[in-house]
Tab-separated table of C-alpha atoms in Angstrom:
chain	number	residue	atom	x	y	z
B	1475	MET	CA	0.000	0.000	0.000
B	1476	THR	CA	1.238	3.465	-0.791
B	1477	ARG	CA	-0.008	6.244	1.384
B	1478	THR	CA	-0.116	9.955	0.898
B	1479	ALA	CA	0.968	12.205	3.740
B	1480	ALA	CA	-0.303	10.863	7.041
B	1481	MET	CA	-3.390	12.584	8.374
B	1482	ASP	CA	-3.003	14.794	11.405
B	1483	LEU	CA	-4.833	12.486	13.784
B	1484	LYS	CA	-3.871	14.607	16.781
B	1485	SER	CA	-6.004	17.483	15.522
B	1486	LEU	CA	-9.068	15.225	15.910
B	1487	ILE	CA	-8.445	14.523	19.599
B	1488	LYS	CA	-10.178	17.036	21.859
B	1489	ASP	CA	-8.784	18.171	25.190
B	1490	VAL	CA	-11.474	18.236	27.868
B	1491	PRO	CA	-10.169	20.041	30.963
B	1492	ASP	CA	-11.148	18.900	34.488
B	1493	TRP	CA	-12.733	15.622	33.407
B	1494	PRO	CA	-13.401	13.156	34.955
B	1495	GLN	CA	-12.033	15.228	37.821
B	1496	LYS	CA	-10.440	18.617	38.463
B	1497	GLY	CA	-6.874	18.935	37.227
B	1498	VAL	CA	-7.110	16.106	34.697
B	1499	VAL	CA	-7.136	16.972	30.994
B	1500	PHE	CA	-9.069	14.190	29.295
B	1501	LYS	CA	-8.195	13.227	25.720
B	1502	ASP	CA	-11.496	12.716	23.898
B	1503	ILE	CA	-10.959	10.463	20.879
B	1504	THR	CA	-14.588	10.404	19.746
B	1505	PRO	CA	-14.086	13.044	17.004
B	1506	LEU	CA	-11.309	10.886	15.570
B	1507	LEU	CA	-13.434	7.709	15.667
B	1508	SER	CA	-16.412	9.353	13.964
B	1509	ASP	CA	-14.312	10.577	11.024
B	1510	ALA	CA	-14.340	7.573	8.674
B	1511	LYS	CA	-10.997	8.302	6.994
B	1512	ALA	CA	-9.237	9.136	10.249
B	1513	PHE	CA	-10.652	6.042	11.928
B	1514	GLU	CA	-9.438	3.791	9.122
B	1515	GLU	CA	-6.002	5.387	9.124
B	1516	THR	CA	-5.803	5.049	12.903
B	1517	ILE	CA	-6.533	1.329	12.714
B	1518	ASP	CA	-4.050	0.857	9.839
B	1519	ARG	CA	-1.317	2.631	11.769
B	1520	LEU	CA	-2.053	0.740	14.995
B	1521	ALA	CA	-1.798	-2.572	13.133
B	1522	GLU	CA	1.185	-1.744	10.906
B	1523	PRO	CA	4.098	-2.505	13.310
B	1524	TRP	CA	2.682	-5.937	14.167
B	1525	LYS	CA	2.174	-7.321	10.677
B	1526	GLY	CA	4.133	-10.514	10.035
B	1527	LYS	CA	4.754	-11.034	13.751
B	1528	GLY	CA	2.361	-13.962	14.031
B	1529	VAL	CA	-0.145	-12.236	16.306
B	1530	ASP	CA	-2.880	-14.785	17.127
B	1531	ILE	CA	-4.950	-12.654	19.468
B	1532	VAL	CA	-5.572	-8.940	19.885
B	1533	ALA	CA	-6.708	-8.122	23.411
B	1534	GLY	CA	-8.583	-4.878	24.038
B	1535	ILE	CA	-9.204	-3.225	27.382
B	1536	GLU	CA	-12.793	-2.219	28.238
B	1537	SER	CA	-14.309	0.008	27.042
B	1538	ARG	CA	-12.505	2.406	24.714
B	1539	GLY	CA	-9.834	-0.187	23.955
B	1540	PHE	CA	-12.571	-2.319	22.376
B	1541	LEU	CA	-13.190	0.386	19.744
B	1542	LEU	CA	-9.593	0.092	18.540
B	1543	ALA	CA	-8.713	-3.547	19.257
B	1544	ALA	CA	-11.534	-4.910	17.118
B	1545	GLY	CA	-10.289	-3.239	13.957
B	1546	VAL	CA	-6.672	-4.154	14.631
B	1547	ALA	CA	-7.697	-7.801	15.083
B	1548	LEU	CA	-9.407	-7.732	11.682
B	1549	LYS	CA	-6.398	-6.077	10.023
B	1550	LEU	CA	-4.020	-8.685	11.478
B	1551	GLY	CA	-6.323	-11.665	10.877
B	1552	ALA	CA	-6.301	-12.344	14.611
B	1553	GLY	CA	-8.957	-13.257	17.150
B	1554	LEU	CA	-10.294	-10.640	19.552
B	1555	VAL	CA	-10.278	-11.012	23.337
B	1556	PRO	CA	-11.954	-8.517	25.665
B	1557	VAL	CA	-10.222	-7.687	28.948
B	1558	ARG	CA	-13.195	-6.518	30.983
B	1559	LYS	CA	-13.973	-4.652	34.156
B	1560	SER	CA	-14.582	-6.921	37.107
B	1561	GLY	CA	-17.823	-8.877	37.153
B	1562	LYS	CA	-18.734	-8.556	33.485
B	1563	LEU	CA	-17.511	-11.892	32.124
B	1564	PRO	CA	-19.795	-14.885	32.672
B	1565	ARG	CA	-17.302	-17.738	33.072
B	1566	ALA	CA	-14.122	-18.475	35.086
B	1567	VAL	CA	-11.716	-15.532	34.973
B	1568	VAL	CA	-8.188	-14.452	35.832
B	1569	GLY	CA	-8.159	-10.927	37.296
B	1570	GLU	CA	-5.943	-8.197	38.704
B	1571	SER	CA	-6.566	-5.042	40.715
B	1572	TYR	CA	-4.608	-1.857	40.075
B	1573	SER	CA	-4.588	1.865	40.753
B	1574	LEU	CA	-4.991	4.351	37.912
B	1575	GLU	CA	-4.619	8.041	37.270
B	1576	TYR	CA	-7.924	8.730	39.016
B	1577	GLY	CA	-9.198	5.955	41.302
B	1578	THR	CA	-8.781	2.188	41.442
B	1579	ALA	CA	-10.219	-0.649	39.386
B	1580	ALA	CA	-10.012	-4.326	38.571
B	1581	ILE	CA	-10.014	-6.095	35.219
B	1582	GLU	CA	-10.218	-9.709	34.136
B	1583	ALA	CA	-10.284	-12.080	31.176
B	1584	HIS	CA	-11.718	-15.555	30.731
B	1585	GLN	CA	-9.130	-18.101	31.839
B	1586	ASP	CA	-9.772	-20.034	28.606
B	1587	ALA	CA	-9.706	-16.868	26.458
B	1588	PHE	CA	-7.118	-18.360	24.066
B	1589	PRO	CA	-4.907	-21.454	23.734
B	1590	LYS	CA	-1.722	-21.415	25.847
B	1591	GLY	CA	1.249	-20.106	23.890
B	1592	SER	CA	-0.839	-17.749	21.763
B	1593	LYS	CA	0.939	-14.592	20.651
B	1594	VAL	CA	-1.048	-11.680	22.039
B	1595	LEU	CA	-1.027	-7.972	21.192
B	1596	LEU	CA	-2.591	-5.689	23.802
B	1597	ILE	CA	-4.411	-2.540	22.636
B	1598	ASP	CA	-5.767	0.400	24.579
B	1599	ASP	CA	-6.616	3.991	23.755
B	1600	VAL	CA	-4.394	5.745	26.298
B	1601	LEU	CA	-1.183	4.847	28.111
B	1602	ALA	CA	-1.315	6.991	31.255
B	1603	THR	CA	0.314	5.674	34.455
B	1604	GLY	CA	0.459	2.195	32.935
B	1605	GLY	CA	-1.393	0.531	35.802
B	1606	THR	CA	-4.201	-0.803	33.649
B	1607	ALA	CA	-1.888	-2.051	30.902
B	1608	LYS	CA	0.470	-3.716	33.373
B	1609	ALA	CA	-2.457	-5.518	35.003
B	1610	ALA	CA	-3.720	-6.603	31.584
B	1611	VAL	CA	-0.305	-7.930	30.525
B	1612	SER	CA	-0.099	-9.892	33.773
B	1613	ILE	CA	-3.554	-11.398	33.198
B	1614	LEU	CA	-2.747	-12.341	29.595
B	1615	GLU	CA	0.494	-14.007	30.703
B	1616	ARG	CA	-1.194	-15.861	33.564
B	1617	ILE	CA	-3.682	-17.250	31.031
B	1618	GLY	CA	-0.723	-18.592	29.053
B	1619	GLY	CA	-0.257	-15.890	26.423
B	1620	GLN	CA	3.003	-14.618	25.020
B	1621	VAL	CA	2.519	-10.851	24.960
B	1622	VAL	CA	4.378	-9.686	21.871
B	1623	GLY	CA	3.563	-6.037	22.423
B	1624	THR	CA	1.399	-3.265	23.787
B	1625	MET	CA	0.062	-0.615	21.434
B	1626	PHE	CA	-1.667	2.618	22.366
B	1627	LEU	CA	-3.298	5.359	20.352
B	1628	ILE	CA	-2.114	7.985	22.868
B	1629	GLU	CA	0.791	8.060	25.299
B	1630	LEU	CA	0.825	10.621	28.103
B	1631	GLY	CA	4.593	10.620	28.426
B	1632	PHE	CA	4.694	12.767	31.572
B	1633	LEU	CA	2.953	9.970	33.507
B	1634	LYS	CA	5.786	7.554	32.679
B	1635	GLY	CA	3.522	4.534	32.108
B	1636	ARG	CA	6.096	3.076	29.748
B	1637	GLU	CA	8.349	2.320	32.717
B	1638	LYS	CA	5.783	-0.232	33.922
B	1639	LEU	CA	5.882	-2.021	30.551
B	1640	ARG	CA	9.637	-2.486	30.163
B	1641	ASP	CA	9.370	-6.190	29.343
B	1642	CYS	CA	7.143	-5.492	26.327
B	1643	ASP	CA	7.590	-3.897	22.943
B	1644	CYS	CA	5.566	-0.806	23.899
B	1645	ARG	CA	4.429	1.619	21.203
B	1646	ALA	CA	2.072	4.552	20.771
B	1647	LEU	CA	0.888	6.535	17.744
B	1648	ILE	CA	0.518	9.917	19.380
B	1649	ALA	CA	2.543	11.324	22.263
B	1650	TYR	CA	1.788	14.202	24.623
N	377	MET	CA	-16.084	-12.162	-3.017
N	378	THR	CA	-17.032	-15.797	-3.273
N	379	ARG	CA	-17.546	-17.608	-0.043
N	380	THR	CA	-17.616	-21.283	0.788
N	381	ALA	CA	-20.369	-22.596	3.039
N	382	ALA	CA	-21.022	-20.184	5.916
N	383	MET	CA	-19.381	-21.131	9.174
N	384	ASP	CA	-21.611	-22.319	11.978
N	385	LEU	CA	-21.220	-19.220	14.114
N	386	LYS	CA	-23.890	-20.401	16.544
N	387	SER	CA	-21.700	-23.307	17.658
N	388	LEU	CA	-19.175	-20.741	18.973
N	389	ILE	CA	-21.700	-19.008	21.234
N	390	LYS	CA	-21.777	-20.528	24.721
N	391	ASP	CA	-24.888	-20.723	26.861
N	392	VAL	CA	-24.153	-19.691	30.446
N	393	PRO	CA	-27.145	-20.584	32.644
N	394	ASP	CA	-28.206	-18.346	35.546
N	395	TRP	CA	-26.004	-15.401	34.597
N	396	PRO	CA	-26.044	-12.536	35.417
N	397	GLN	CA	-28.973	-13.757	37.525
N	398	LYS	CA	-30.950	-16.918	38.160
N	399	GLY	CA	-33.243	-17.900	35.318
N	400	VAL	CA	-31.364	-16.001	32.628
N	401	VAL	CA	-29.361	-17.970	30.053
N	402	PHE	CA	-26.549	-15.668	28.959
N	403	LYS	CA	-25.188	-15.935	25.419
N	404	ASP	CA	-21.404	-15.692	25.698
N	405	ILE	CA	-19.950	-14.528	22.376
N	406	THR	CA	-16.306	-14.463	23.515
N	407	PRO	CA	-15.462	-17.862	21.933
N	408	LEU	CA	-16.734	-16.516	18.603
N	409	LEU	CA	-14.726	-13.286	18.892
N	410	SER	CA	-11.476	-15.059	19.756
N	411	ASP	CA	-11.700	-17.343	16.695
N	412	ALA	CA	-10.058	-15.212	13.987
N	413	LYS	CA	-11.943	-16.743	11.046
N	414	ALA	CA	-15.293	-16.706	12.814
N	415	PHE	CA	-14.766	-13.119	13.959
N	416	GLU	CA	-13.982	-11.958	10.431
N	417	GLU	CA	-16.959	-13.811	8.992
N	418	THR	CA	-19.202	-12.341	11.692
N	419	ILE	CA	-18.158	-8.804	10.809
N	420	ASP	CA	-18.539	-9.489	7.069
N	421	ARG	CA	-22.040	-10.840	7.583
N	422	LEU	CA	-23.063	-7.978	9.876
N	423	ALA	CA	-21.906	-5.444	7.277
N	424	GLU	CA	-23.208	-7.210	4.154
N	425	PRO	CA	-26.862	-6.031	4.166
N	426	TRP	CA	-25.832	-2.377	4.550
N	427	LYS	CA	-23.328	-2.100	1.717
N	428	GLY	CA	-24.296	0.540	-0.842
N	429	LYS	CA	-26.825	2.116	1.508
N	430	GLY	CA	-24.731	5.197	2.167
N	431	VAL	CA	-24.088	4.517	5.842
N	432	ASP	CA	-22.044	7.441	7.229
N	433	ILE	CA	-21.847	6.353	10.842
N	434	VAL	CA	-21.938	3.022	12.647
N	435	ALA	CA	-23.051	3.438	16.259
N	436	GLY	CA	-22.173	0.734	18.776
N	437	ILE	CA	-23.698	0.265	22.212
N	438	GLU	CA	-21.318	-0.055	25.163
N	439	SER	CA	-19.632	-2.402	25.775
N	440	ARG	CA	-20.031	-5.553	23.718
N	441	GLY	CA	-21.551	-3.614	20.850
N	442	PHE	CA	-18.220	-1.802	20.499
N	443	LEU	CA	-16.496	-5.110	19.652
N	444	LEU	CA	-18.768	-5.549	16.625
N	445	ALA	CA	-19.529	-1.973	15.562
N	446	ALA	CA	-15.864	-1.062	15.079
N	447	GLY	CA	-15.304	-3.760	12.459
N	448	VAL	CA	-18.573	-3.023	10.684
N	449	ALA	CA	-17.620	0.674	10.482
N	450	LEU	CA	-14.318	-0.277	8.835
N	451	LYS	CA	-16.034	-2.646	6.378
N	452	LEU	CA	-18.544	0.042	5.384
N	453	GLY	CA	-16.020	2.894	5.288
N	454	ALA	CA	-18.058	4.687	7.945
N	455	GLY	CA	-17.204	6.585	11.102
N	456	LEU	CA	-17.703	4.983	14.507
N	457	VAL	CA	-19.797	6.489	17.301
N	458	PRO	CA	-19.963	5.008	20.791
N	459	VAL	CA	-23.307	5.061	22.617
N	460	ARG	CA	-22.089	4.877	26.189
N	461	LYS	CA	-23.391	4.148	29.651
N	462	SER	CA	-24.331	7.262	31.579
N	463	GLY	CA	-21.479	9.455	32.809
N	464	LYS	CA	-18.719	8.089	30.578
N	465	LEU	CA	-18.645	10.724	27.842
N	466	PRO	CA	-16.792	13.944	28.607
N	467	ARG	CA	-18.799	16.541	26.662
N	468	ALA	CA	-22.447	17.541	26.221
N	469	VAL	CA	-24.660	14.485	25.687
N	470	VAL	CA	-28.137	13.379	24.714
N	471	GLY	CA	-29.318	10.499	26.919
N	472	GLU	CA	-32.199	8.099	27.581
N	473	SER	CA	-33.115	5.805	30.474
N	474	TYR	CA	-34.672	2.394	29.869
N	475	SER	CA	-35.427	-0.926	31.514
N	476	LEU	CA	-33.757	-4.105	30.306
N	477	GLU	CA	-34.086	-7.849	30.747
N	478	TYR	CA	-32.389	-7.646	34.173
N	479	GLY	CA	-32.351	-4.170	35.792
N	480	THR	CA	-32.395	-0.602	34.465
N	481	ALA	CA	-29.789	1.596	32.832
N	482	ALA	CA	-29.168	4.823	30.942
N	483	ILE	CA	-27.126	5.470	27.810
N	484	GLU	CA	-26.009	8.573	25.988
N	485	ALA	CA	-24.063	9.916	23.022
N	486	HIS	CA	-22.303	13.209	22.392
N	487	GLN	CA	-24.801	15.719	21.024
N	488	ASP	CA	-22.273	16.599	18.300
N	489	ALA	CA	-21.442	12.952	17.592
N	490	PHE	CA	-22.081	13.372	13.837
N	491	PRO	CA	-23.429	15.980	11.402
N	492	LYS	CA	-27.213	16.291	11.257
N	493	GLY	CA	-28.714	14.166	8.496
N	494	SER	CA	-26.023	11.474	8.742
N	495	LYS	CA	-27.175	7.966	7.873
N	496	VAL	CA	-26.599	5.842	10.938
N	497	LEU	CA	-26.515	2.059	11.412
N	498	LEU	CA	-26.903	0.854	15.010
N	499	ILE	CA	-25.054	-2.300	16.066
N	500	ASP	CA	-25.291	-4.365	19.238
N	501	ASP	CA	-24.483	-7.930	20.183
N	502	VAL	CA	-27.918	-9.025	21.428
N	503	LEU	CA	-31.489	-7.939	20.774
N	504	ALA	CA	-33.359	-8.988	23.920
N	505	THR	CA	-36.355	-6.920	25.085
N	506	GLY	CA	-35.274	-4.121	22.757
N	507	GLY	CA	-35.186	-1.466	25.497
N	508	THR	CA	-31.544	-0.588	24.977
N	509	ALA	CA	-31.798	-0.479	21.208
N	510	LYS	CA	-34.956	1.621	21.270
N	511	ALA	CA	-33.272	4.123	23.617
N	512	ALA	CA	-30.221	4.216	21.351
N	513	VAL	CA	-32.318	4.814	18.223
N	514	SER	CA	-34.111	7.639	20.012
N	515	ILE	CA	-30.796	9.239	21.028
N	516	LEU	CA	-29.367	8.942	17.520
N	517	GLU	CA	-32.499	10.540	16.045
N	518	ARG	CA	-32.520	13.337	18.624
N	519	ILE	CA	-28.920	14.123	17.622
N	520	GLY	CA	-30.126	14.483	14.046
N	521	GLY	CA	-29.287	11.079	12.608
N	522	GLN	CA	-31.315	9.149	10.075
N	523	VAL	CA	-31.255	5.603	11.462
N	524	VAL	CA	-31.177	3.362	8.397
N	525	GLY	CA	-31.169	0.162	10.403
N	526	THR	CA	-30.412	-1.836	13.514
N	527	MET	CA	-28.251	-4.948	13.258
N	528	PHE	CA	-27.664	-7.535	15.936
N	529	LEU	CA	-25.472	-10.597	16.134
N	530	ILE	CA	-28.096	-12.425	18.209
N	531	GLU	CA	-31.845	-12.034	18.490
N	532	LEU	CA	-33.702	-13.596	21.423
N	533	GLY	CA	-36.987	-13.856	19.553
N	534	PHE	CA	-39.009	-14.944	22.591
N	535	LEU	CA	-38.398	-11.519	24.201
N	536	LYS	CA	-40.056	-9.768	21.218
N	537	GLY	CA	-37.571	-6.870	21.133
N	538	ARG	CA	-38.229	-6.447	17.428
N	539	GLU	CA	-41.671	-5.061	18.247
N	540	LYS	CA	-39.976	-2.023	19.814
N	541	LEU	CA	-37.996	-1.374	16.601
N	542	ARG	CA	-40.842	-1.430	14.055
N	543	ASP	CA	-39.822	1.847	12.450
N	544	CYS	CA	-36.356	0.497	11.560
N	545	ASP	CA	-34.977	-2.102	9.207
N	546	CYS	CA	-34.146	-4.521	12.032
N	547	ARG	CA	-31.944	-7.535	11.323
N	548	ALA	CA	-30.039	-10.224	13.205
N	549	LEU	CA	-27.572	-12.913	12.138
N	550	ILE	CA	-28.510	-15.583	14.655
N	551	ALA	CA	-31.926	-16.214	16.172
N	552	TYR	CA	-32.897	-18.141	19.296
């Protein structure tokens, strides 16, 4: 595929000050998702580094990660596995608790989500403190996955989340 | 595209009895999603009826709807709009409350989610009583969308949700 100059995806991400709490500037990706060309280019660029790496499974973190992981799974010809907030999955799970930029949470995946040894790519919208992603990587490994990488649409570099993901090939499309 | 005999997608959906509460048989689609070939065929078949109908926006209902809507948006060359649970979207919203098979809930979308007059296709995983889908259609119309159809992976026919969606072209891949 040849591609003309890359779109300015960053211009389609809206800063929302003081949300969900005072002092936090939230990155709203909905204008990017709703622009068909930008959405397609986003998915292409999220998938690109992982082509030919034998990814079997793309795991997405609930909920915004789902919006990106699904397309990347299709682009890579991989299966899709949801890593969900606690209590949402109906069968036996492996879970982890963690603290995040604002508050605490727990996530989990089905313990039979994929065959042991599967190569797994983890996708989320934002890498902030890295707590959520680190918990997700741990869950995917405990299930028997080989996590080949973590890929984010946005990295908030000042929160140093990347330091929590040192054992992974950690990438992001857009940095702040 | 020519296609060999359609896969038996239904065989990849697991019945989970008494979840999330006694008496409910939950349809677990995660085994279907994690099977790369089945996932791709699912998305192809969800998109197929809407090709050439000028769909501008595919709206997905949080959370499982996101896993399907994202791929359908890519297949149709449309933008993706999340219809989220109450309190999750950071800017001005249009929302509706509704009752569902087990409990009550509220959903909303950004009031500027798409330009007025956009042709919108609504996607969710399951059509049960139809309360969620009806609320979502109402929100999308109040925002200014022209809802060209509602498409579900699964329809629980015995719950008669389709009766709540009479004004739409309502379709489902798999019926129970």
